[in-house]
Tab-separated table of C-alpha atoms (C1' of nucleotides) in Angstrom:
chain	number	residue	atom	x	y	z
A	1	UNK	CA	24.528	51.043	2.699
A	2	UNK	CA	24.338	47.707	4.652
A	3	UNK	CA	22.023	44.883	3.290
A	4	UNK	CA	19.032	44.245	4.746
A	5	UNK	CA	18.638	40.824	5.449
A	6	UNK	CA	14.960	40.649	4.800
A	7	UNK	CA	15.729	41.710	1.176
A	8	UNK	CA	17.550	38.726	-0.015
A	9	UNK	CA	14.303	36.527	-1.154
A	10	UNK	CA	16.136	33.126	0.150
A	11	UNK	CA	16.784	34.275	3.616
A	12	UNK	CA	12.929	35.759	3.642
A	13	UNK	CA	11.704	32.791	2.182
A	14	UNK	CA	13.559	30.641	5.019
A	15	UNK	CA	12.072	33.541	7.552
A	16	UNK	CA	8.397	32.776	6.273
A	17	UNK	CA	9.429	28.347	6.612
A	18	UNK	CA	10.860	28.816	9.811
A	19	UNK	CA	7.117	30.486	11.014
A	20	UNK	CA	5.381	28.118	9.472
A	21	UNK	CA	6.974	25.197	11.126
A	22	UNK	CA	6.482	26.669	14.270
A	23	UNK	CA	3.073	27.425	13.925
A	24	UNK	CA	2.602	23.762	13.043
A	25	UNK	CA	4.758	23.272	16.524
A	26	UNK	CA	7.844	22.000	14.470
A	27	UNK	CA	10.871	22.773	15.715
A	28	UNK	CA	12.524	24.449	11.780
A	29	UNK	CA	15.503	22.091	12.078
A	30	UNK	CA	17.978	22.066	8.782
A	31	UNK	CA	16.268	19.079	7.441
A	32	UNK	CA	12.649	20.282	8.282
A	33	UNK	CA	13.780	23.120	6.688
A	34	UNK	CA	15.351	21.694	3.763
A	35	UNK	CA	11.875	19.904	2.836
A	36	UNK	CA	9.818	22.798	3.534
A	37	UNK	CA	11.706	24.685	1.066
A	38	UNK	CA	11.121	21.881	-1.770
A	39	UNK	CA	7.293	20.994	-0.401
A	40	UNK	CA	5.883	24.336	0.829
A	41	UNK	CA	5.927	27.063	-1.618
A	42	UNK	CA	2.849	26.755	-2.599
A	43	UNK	CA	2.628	24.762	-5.717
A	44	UNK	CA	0.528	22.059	-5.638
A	45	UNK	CA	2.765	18.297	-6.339
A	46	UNK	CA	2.849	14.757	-5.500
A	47	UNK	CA	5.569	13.391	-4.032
A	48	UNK	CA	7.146	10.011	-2.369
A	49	UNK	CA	9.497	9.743	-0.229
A	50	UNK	CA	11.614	7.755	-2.569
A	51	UNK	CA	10.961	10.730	-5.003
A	52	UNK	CA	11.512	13.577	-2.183
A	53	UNK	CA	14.749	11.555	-0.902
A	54	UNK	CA	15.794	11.562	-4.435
A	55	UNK	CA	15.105	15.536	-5.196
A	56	UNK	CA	17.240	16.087	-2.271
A	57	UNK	CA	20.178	14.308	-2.668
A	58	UNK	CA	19.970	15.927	-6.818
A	59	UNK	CA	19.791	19.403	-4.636
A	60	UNK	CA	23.338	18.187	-3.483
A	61	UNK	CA	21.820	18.234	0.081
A	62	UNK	CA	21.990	14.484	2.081
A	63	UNK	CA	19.291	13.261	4.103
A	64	UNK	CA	19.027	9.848	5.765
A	65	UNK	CA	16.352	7.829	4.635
A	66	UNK	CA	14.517	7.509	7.634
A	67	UNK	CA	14.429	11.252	8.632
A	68	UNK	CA	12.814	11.557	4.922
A	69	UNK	CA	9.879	9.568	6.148
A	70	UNK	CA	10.069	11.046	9.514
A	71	UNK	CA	9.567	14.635	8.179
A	72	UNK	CA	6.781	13.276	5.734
A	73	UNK	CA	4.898	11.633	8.899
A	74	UNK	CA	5.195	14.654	10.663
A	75	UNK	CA	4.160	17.292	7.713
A	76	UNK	CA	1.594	14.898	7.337
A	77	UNK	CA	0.100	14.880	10.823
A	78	UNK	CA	0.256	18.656	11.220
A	79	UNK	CA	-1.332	19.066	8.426
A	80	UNK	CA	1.267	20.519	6.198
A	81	UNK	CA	0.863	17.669	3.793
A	82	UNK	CA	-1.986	15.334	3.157
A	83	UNK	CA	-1.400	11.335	2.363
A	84	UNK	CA	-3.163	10.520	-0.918
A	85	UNK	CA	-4.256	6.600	-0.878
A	86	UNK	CA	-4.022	5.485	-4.787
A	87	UNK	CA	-2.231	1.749	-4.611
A	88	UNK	CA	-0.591	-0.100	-2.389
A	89	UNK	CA	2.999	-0.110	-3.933
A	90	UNK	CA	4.324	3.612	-1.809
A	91	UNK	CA	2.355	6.433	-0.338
A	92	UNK	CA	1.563	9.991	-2.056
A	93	UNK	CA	1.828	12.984	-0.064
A	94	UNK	CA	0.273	15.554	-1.884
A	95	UNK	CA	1.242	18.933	-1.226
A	96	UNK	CA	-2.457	20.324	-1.412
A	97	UNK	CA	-4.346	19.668	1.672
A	98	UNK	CA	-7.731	21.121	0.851
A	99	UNK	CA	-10.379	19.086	-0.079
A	100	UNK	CA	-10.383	17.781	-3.991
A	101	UNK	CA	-9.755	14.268	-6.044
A	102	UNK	CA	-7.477	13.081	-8.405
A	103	UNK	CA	-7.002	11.189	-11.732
A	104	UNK	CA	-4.534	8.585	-11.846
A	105	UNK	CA	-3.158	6.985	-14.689
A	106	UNK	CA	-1.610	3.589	-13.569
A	107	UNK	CA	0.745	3.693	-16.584
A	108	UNK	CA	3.094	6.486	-15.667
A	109	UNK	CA	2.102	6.476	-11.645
A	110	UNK	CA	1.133	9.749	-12.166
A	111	UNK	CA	-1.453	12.074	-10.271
A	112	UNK	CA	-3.442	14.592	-11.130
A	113	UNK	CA	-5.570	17.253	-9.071
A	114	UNK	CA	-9.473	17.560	-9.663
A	115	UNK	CA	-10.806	20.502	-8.189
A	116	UNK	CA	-13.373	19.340	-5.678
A	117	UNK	CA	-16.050	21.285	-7.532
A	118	UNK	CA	-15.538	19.587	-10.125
A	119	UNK	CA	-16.764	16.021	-9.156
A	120	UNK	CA	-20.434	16.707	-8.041
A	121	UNK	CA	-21.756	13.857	-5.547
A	122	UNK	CA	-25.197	13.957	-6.357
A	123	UNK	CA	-26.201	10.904	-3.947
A	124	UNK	CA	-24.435	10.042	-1.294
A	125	UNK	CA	-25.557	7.108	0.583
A	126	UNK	CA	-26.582	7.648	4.793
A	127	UNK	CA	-23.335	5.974	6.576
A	128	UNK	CA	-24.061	3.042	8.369
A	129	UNK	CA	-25.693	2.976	12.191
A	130	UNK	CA	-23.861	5.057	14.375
A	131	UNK	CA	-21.528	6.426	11.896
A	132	UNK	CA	-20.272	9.735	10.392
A	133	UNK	CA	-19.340	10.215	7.282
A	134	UNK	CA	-15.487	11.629	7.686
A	135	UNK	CA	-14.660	11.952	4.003
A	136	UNK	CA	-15.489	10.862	0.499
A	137	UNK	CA	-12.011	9.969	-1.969
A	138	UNK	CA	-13.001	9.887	-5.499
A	139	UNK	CA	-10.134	8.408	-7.814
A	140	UNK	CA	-10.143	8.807	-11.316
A	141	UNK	CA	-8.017	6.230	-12.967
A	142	UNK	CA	-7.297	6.947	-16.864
A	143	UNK	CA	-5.279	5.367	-19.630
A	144	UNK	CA	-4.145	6.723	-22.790
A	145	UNK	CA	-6.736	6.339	-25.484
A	146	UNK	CA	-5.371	3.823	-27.588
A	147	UNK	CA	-4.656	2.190	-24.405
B	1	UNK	CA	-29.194	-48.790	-6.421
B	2	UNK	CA	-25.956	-46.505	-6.732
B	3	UNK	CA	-24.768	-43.100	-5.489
B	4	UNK	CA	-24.783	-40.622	-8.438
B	5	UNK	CA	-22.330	-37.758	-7.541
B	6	UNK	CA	-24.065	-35.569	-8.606
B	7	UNK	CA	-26.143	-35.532	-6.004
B	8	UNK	CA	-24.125	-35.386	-3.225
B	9	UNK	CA	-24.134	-30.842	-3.093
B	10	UNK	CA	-20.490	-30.856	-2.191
B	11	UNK	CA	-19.309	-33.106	-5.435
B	12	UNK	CA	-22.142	-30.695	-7.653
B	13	UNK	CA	-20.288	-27.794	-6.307
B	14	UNK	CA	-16.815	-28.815	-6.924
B	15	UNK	CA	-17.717	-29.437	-10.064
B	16	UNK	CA	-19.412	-26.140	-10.318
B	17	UNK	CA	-15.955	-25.057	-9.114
B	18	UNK	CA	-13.708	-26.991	-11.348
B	19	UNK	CA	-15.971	-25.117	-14.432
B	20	UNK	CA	-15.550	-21.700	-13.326
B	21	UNK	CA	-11.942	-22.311	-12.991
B	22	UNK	CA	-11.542	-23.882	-16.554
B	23	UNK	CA	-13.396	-20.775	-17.544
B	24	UNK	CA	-11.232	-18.291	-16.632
B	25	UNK	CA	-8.593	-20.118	-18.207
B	26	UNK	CA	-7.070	-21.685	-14.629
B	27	UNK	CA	-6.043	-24.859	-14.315
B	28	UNK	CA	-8.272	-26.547	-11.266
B	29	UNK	CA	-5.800	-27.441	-8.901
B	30	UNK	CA	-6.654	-28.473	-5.161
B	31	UNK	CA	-5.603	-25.231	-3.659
B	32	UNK	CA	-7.154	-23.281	-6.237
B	33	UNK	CA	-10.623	-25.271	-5.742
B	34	UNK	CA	-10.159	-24.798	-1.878
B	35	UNK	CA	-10.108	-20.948	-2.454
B	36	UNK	CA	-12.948	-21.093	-4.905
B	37	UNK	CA	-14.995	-22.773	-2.631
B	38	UNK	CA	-14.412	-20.112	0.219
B	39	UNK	CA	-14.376	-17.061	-2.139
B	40	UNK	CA	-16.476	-18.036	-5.239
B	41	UNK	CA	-19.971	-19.331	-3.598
B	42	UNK	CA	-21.894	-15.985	-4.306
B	43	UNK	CA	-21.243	-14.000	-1.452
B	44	UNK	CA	-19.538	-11.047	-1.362
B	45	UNK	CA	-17.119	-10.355	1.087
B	46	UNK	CA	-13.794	-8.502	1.234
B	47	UNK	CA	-10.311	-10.462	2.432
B	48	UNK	CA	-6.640	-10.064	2.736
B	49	UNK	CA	-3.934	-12.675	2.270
B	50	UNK	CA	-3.500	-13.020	5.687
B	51	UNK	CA	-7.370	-13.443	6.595
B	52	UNK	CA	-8.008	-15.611	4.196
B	53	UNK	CA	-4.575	-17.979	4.890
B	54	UNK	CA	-6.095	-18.006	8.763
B	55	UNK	CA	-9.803	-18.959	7.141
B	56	UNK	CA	-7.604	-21.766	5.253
B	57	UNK	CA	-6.239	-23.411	8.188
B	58	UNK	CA	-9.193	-22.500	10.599
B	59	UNK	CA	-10.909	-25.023	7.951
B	60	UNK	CA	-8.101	-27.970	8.658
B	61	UNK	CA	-6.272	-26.984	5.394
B	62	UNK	CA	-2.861	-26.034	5.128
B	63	UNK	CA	-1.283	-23.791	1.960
B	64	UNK	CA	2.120	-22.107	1.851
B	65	UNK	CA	1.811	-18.081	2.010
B	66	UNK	CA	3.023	-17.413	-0.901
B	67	UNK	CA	0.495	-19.592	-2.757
B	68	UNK	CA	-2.259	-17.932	-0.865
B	69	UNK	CA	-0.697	-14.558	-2.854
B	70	UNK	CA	-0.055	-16.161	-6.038
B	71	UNK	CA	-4.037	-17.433	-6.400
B	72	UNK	CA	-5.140	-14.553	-5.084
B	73	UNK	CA	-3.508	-12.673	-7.666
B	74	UNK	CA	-4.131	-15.246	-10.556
B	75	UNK	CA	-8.251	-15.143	-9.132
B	76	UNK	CA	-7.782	-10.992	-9.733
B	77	UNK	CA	-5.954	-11.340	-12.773
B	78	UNK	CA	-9.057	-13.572	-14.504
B	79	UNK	CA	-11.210	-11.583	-13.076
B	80	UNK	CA	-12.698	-13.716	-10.830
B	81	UNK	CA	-11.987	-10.818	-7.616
B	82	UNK	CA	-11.006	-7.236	-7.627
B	83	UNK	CA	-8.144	-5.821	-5.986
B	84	UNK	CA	-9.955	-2.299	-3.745
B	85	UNK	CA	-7.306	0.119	-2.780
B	86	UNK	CA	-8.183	1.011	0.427
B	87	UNK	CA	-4.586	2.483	2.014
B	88	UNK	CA	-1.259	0.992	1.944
B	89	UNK	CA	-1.104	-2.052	4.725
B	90	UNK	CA	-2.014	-4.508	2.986
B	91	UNK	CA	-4.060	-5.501	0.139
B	92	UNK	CA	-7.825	-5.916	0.096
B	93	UNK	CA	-10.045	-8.196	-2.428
B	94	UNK	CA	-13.609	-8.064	-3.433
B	95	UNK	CA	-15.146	-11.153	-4.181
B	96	UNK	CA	-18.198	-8.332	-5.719
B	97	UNK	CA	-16.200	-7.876	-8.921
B	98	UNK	CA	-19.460	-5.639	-10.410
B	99	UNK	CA	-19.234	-1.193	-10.116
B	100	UNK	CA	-19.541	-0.581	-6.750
B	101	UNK	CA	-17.892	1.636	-3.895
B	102	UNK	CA	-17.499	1.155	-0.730
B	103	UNK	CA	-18.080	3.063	2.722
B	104	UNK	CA	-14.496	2.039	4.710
B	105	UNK	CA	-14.304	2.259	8.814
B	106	UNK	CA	-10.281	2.681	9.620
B	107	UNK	CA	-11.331	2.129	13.273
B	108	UNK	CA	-12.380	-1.620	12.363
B	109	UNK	CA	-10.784	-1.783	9.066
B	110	UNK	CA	-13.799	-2.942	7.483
B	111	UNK	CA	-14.960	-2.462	3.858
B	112	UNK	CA	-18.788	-2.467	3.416
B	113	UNK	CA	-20.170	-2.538	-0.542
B	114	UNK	CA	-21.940	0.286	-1.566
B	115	UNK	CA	-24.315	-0.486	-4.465
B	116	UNK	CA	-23.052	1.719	-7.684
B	117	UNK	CA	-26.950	3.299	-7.954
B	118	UNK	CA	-26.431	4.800	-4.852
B	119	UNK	CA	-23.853	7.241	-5.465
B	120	UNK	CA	-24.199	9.672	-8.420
B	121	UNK	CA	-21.288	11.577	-9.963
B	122	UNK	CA	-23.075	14.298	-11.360
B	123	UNK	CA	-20.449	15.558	-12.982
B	124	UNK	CA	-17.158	14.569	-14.032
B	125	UNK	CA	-14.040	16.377	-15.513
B	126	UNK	CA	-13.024	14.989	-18.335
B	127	UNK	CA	-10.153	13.579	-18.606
B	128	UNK	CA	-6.653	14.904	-19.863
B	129	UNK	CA	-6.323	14.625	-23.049
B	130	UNK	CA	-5.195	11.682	-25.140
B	131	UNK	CA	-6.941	9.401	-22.194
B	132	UNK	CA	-10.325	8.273	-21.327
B	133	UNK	CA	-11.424	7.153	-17.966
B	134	UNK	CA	-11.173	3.420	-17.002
B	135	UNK	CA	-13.095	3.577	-13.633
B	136	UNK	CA	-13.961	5.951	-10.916
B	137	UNK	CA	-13.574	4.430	-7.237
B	138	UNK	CA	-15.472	6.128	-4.629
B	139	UNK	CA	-14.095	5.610	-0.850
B	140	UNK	CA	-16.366	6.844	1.890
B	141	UNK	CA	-14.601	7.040	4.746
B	142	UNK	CA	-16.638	6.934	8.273
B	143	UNK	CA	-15.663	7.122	12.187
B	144	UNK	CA	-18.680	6.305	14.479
B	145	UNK	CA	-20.348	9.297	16.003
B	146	UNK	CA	-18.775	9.425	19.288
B	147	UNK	CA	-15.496	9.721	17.474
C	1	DA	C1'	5.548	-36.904	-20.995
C	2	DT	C1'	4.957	-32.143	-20.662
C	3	DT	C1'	3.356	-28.370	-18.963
C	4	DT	C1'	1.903	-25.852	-15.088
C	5	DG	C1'	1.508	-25.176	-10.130
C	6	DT	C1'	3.047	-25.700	-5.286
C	7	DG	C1'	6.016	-25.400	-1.156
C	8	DC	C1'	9.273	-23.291	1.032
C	9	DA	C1'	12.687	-20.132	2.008
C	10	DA	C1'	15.181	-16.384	0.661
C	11	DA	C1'	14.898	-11.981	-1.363
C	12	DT	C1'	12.734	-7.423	-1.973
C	13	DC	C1'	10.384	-3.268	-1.090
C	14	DG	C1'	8.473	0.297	1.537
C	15	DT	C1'	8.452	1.837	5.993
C	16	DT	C1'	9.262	2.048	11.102
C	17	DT	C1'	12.052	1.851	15.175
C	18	DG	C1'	15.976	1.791	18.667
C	19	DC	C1'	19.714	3.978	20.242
C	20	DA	C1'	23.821	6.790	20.404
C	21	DT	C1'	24.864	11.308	18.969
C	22	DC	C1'	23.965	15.955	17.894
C	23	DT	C1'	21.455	20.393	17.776
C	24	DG	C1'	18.051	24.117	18.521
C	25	DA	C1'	15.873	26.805	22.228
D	1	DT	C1'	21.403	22.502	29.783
D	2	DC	C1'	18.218	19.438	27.850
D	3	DA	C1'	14.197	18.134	25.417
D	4	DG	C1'	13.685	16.953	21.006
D	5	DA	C1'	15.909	15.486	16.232
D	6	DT	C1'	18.852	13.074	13.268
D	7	DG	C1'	21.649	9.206	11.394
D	8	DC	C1'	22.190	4.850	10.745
D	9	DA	C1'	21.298	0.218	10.854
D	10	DA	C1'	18.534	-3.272	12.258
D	11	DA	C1'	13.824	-4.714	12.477
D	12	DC	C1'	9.429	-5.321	10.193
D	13	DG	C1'	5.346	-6.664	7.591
D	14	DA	C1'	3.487	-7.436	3.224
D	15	DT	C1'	4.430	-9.373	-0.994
D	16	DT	C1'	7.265	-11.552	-4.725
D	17	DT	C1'	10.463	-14.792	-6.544
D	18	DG	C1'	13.668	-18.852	-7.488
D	19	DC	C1'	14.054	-23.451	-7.628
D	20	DA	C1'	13.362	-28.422	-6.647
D	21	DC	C1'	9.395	-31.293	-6.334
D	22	DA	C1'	4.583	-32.683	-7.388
D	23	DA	C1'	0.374	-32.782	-9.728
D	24	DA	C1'	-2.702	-31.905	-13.795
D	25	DT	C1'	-3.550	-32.788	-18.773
DNA sequence: ATTTGTGCAAATCGTTTGCATCTGA
DNA sequence: TCAGATGCAAACGATTTGCACAAAT
C-alpha cells in the first residue's frame, strides 16, 4: 500500500498554507511558508518581529532579519495579519484580524484579546466635517493589583 | 514712579511659569521655561519632538535635540503632558493631560481631543485577574469621505 | 560649592531599502 | 526564462545616553 501524501497532516497542513498564500496573491516561498506555519493555524497570538525572528531561529530554521519584517509587512497588507498600535517601542501583529480590543499590561508587554462584544460603545461622537469614521481601537491597559 | 514687574504680562507669566515648574518638582531652567511657555499656557494641543524643536527655533531659540526629548519626557514624567500612543513613528504629547480620547486622521496625522463625556463604554470586561484597569484609551480613527 | 541640567555627538533600537543572487512558476 | 523573493549590509529616523561644560540653588 503506497502512502498517500494527503494523509501525512504536515504535508496537508503545508497543502492548505500554500492555498492560502495564493489566495492572498503570495507567492508560498520557503520562508512565507515557514511563517505561515508558526502564524496561521488559527490560534489567536501576538507577535514581533523580534519575537517571530526569535521563534524561528529556536525552530532551528534561519531567516534574515529583514525578510522577517518583509513577510510581516506583507501578511499584514493582505490581510493575513493585522498591526496592533499599543506603544511606540516595536509593532504587534496580532494574528486575529477580526474586529475586537485588547488589554495591555505595560509591565510584562503583554496583550490580551477582548472580544469586540465585549466593549459596548454606547456614544460615539459624529467624526469631524467631511470625515468617516474608519475604526474605533479601544486599549485596555492593566497592572497587577498591588501594583 | 517705577516699573513693578509684575505688571509687565510676560514677567507675571514667567513667573507663573517658574511656579508650575517648582511644583512639579523641576528645577526652572531657561529651556525648561521656554517649553512651558509654548506648551503650558492653557491650550491644548498635541506635538512631537520634532514639531515642537521647529516651533523652538521658528521662535529665534535654539535647544539641542536631545534636550527637546529629555524635557519632554521630564514634562510627561511630572505630569505636566501625556504621552498618546497613536502608532509607532514617532511619539505624540498632549498638553490636555485630563480623560479624554481622541478622533486621529492618518491622512494628516492629526490628533483632535475628544471630550471623555462623549464616548461611553457601556460595558467593560473586567480585567484578568490579579489586575485592575489603569486607563482605557479610545482611538477613533477617520479618512475623509471621498476616501 | 554642590547639585542638577544642557549641549553635542555617538550610540542604540526598530525598521526599511538597495542590490546582487537565487528561486518558484 | 524571468518576474518576483531573499540575504545581507548599509541606510534611516526616532530616541537615548555619556561626558565635559554651564547654570541653578
Amino acid at each position: 500500500m503506497s502512502v498517500n501524501v494527503e494523509n501525512i497532516p504536515a504535508a496537508a497542513e503545508d497543502a492548505r498554507l500554500v492555498q492560502r498564500l495564493r489566495a492572498a496573491g503570495l507567492r508560498p516561498t520557503k520562508q512565507r511558508l515557514a511563517i505561515a506555519g508558526l502564524l496561521l493555524d488559527g490560534r489567536h497570538r501576538h507577535v514581533s518581529a523580534d519575537s517571530l525572528a526569535r521563534e524561528i531561529r529556536d525552530a532551528g530554521m534561519q531567516m534574515a532579519g529583514g525578510t522577517v519584517y518583509n513577510t510581516l509587512n506583507q501578511f499584514t497588507d493582505a490581510g493575513l495579519l493585522r498591526r496592533v498600535t499599543v506603544h511606540n517601542e516595536h509593532s504587534v501583529f496580532d494574528t486575529n484580524t477580526s474586529h475586537h480590543h485588547h488589554f495591555y499590561d505595560a509591565e510584562t508587554d503583554r496583550l490580551i484579546d477582548i472580544p469586540a462584544d465585549q466593549v459596548l460603545l454606547a456614544d460615539l461622537p459624529n467624526a469631524p466635517k467631511g470625515h468617516d469614521i474608519a475604526s474605533v481601537d479601544v486599549l485596555i491597559h492593566i497592572s497587577s493589583k498591588n501594583g
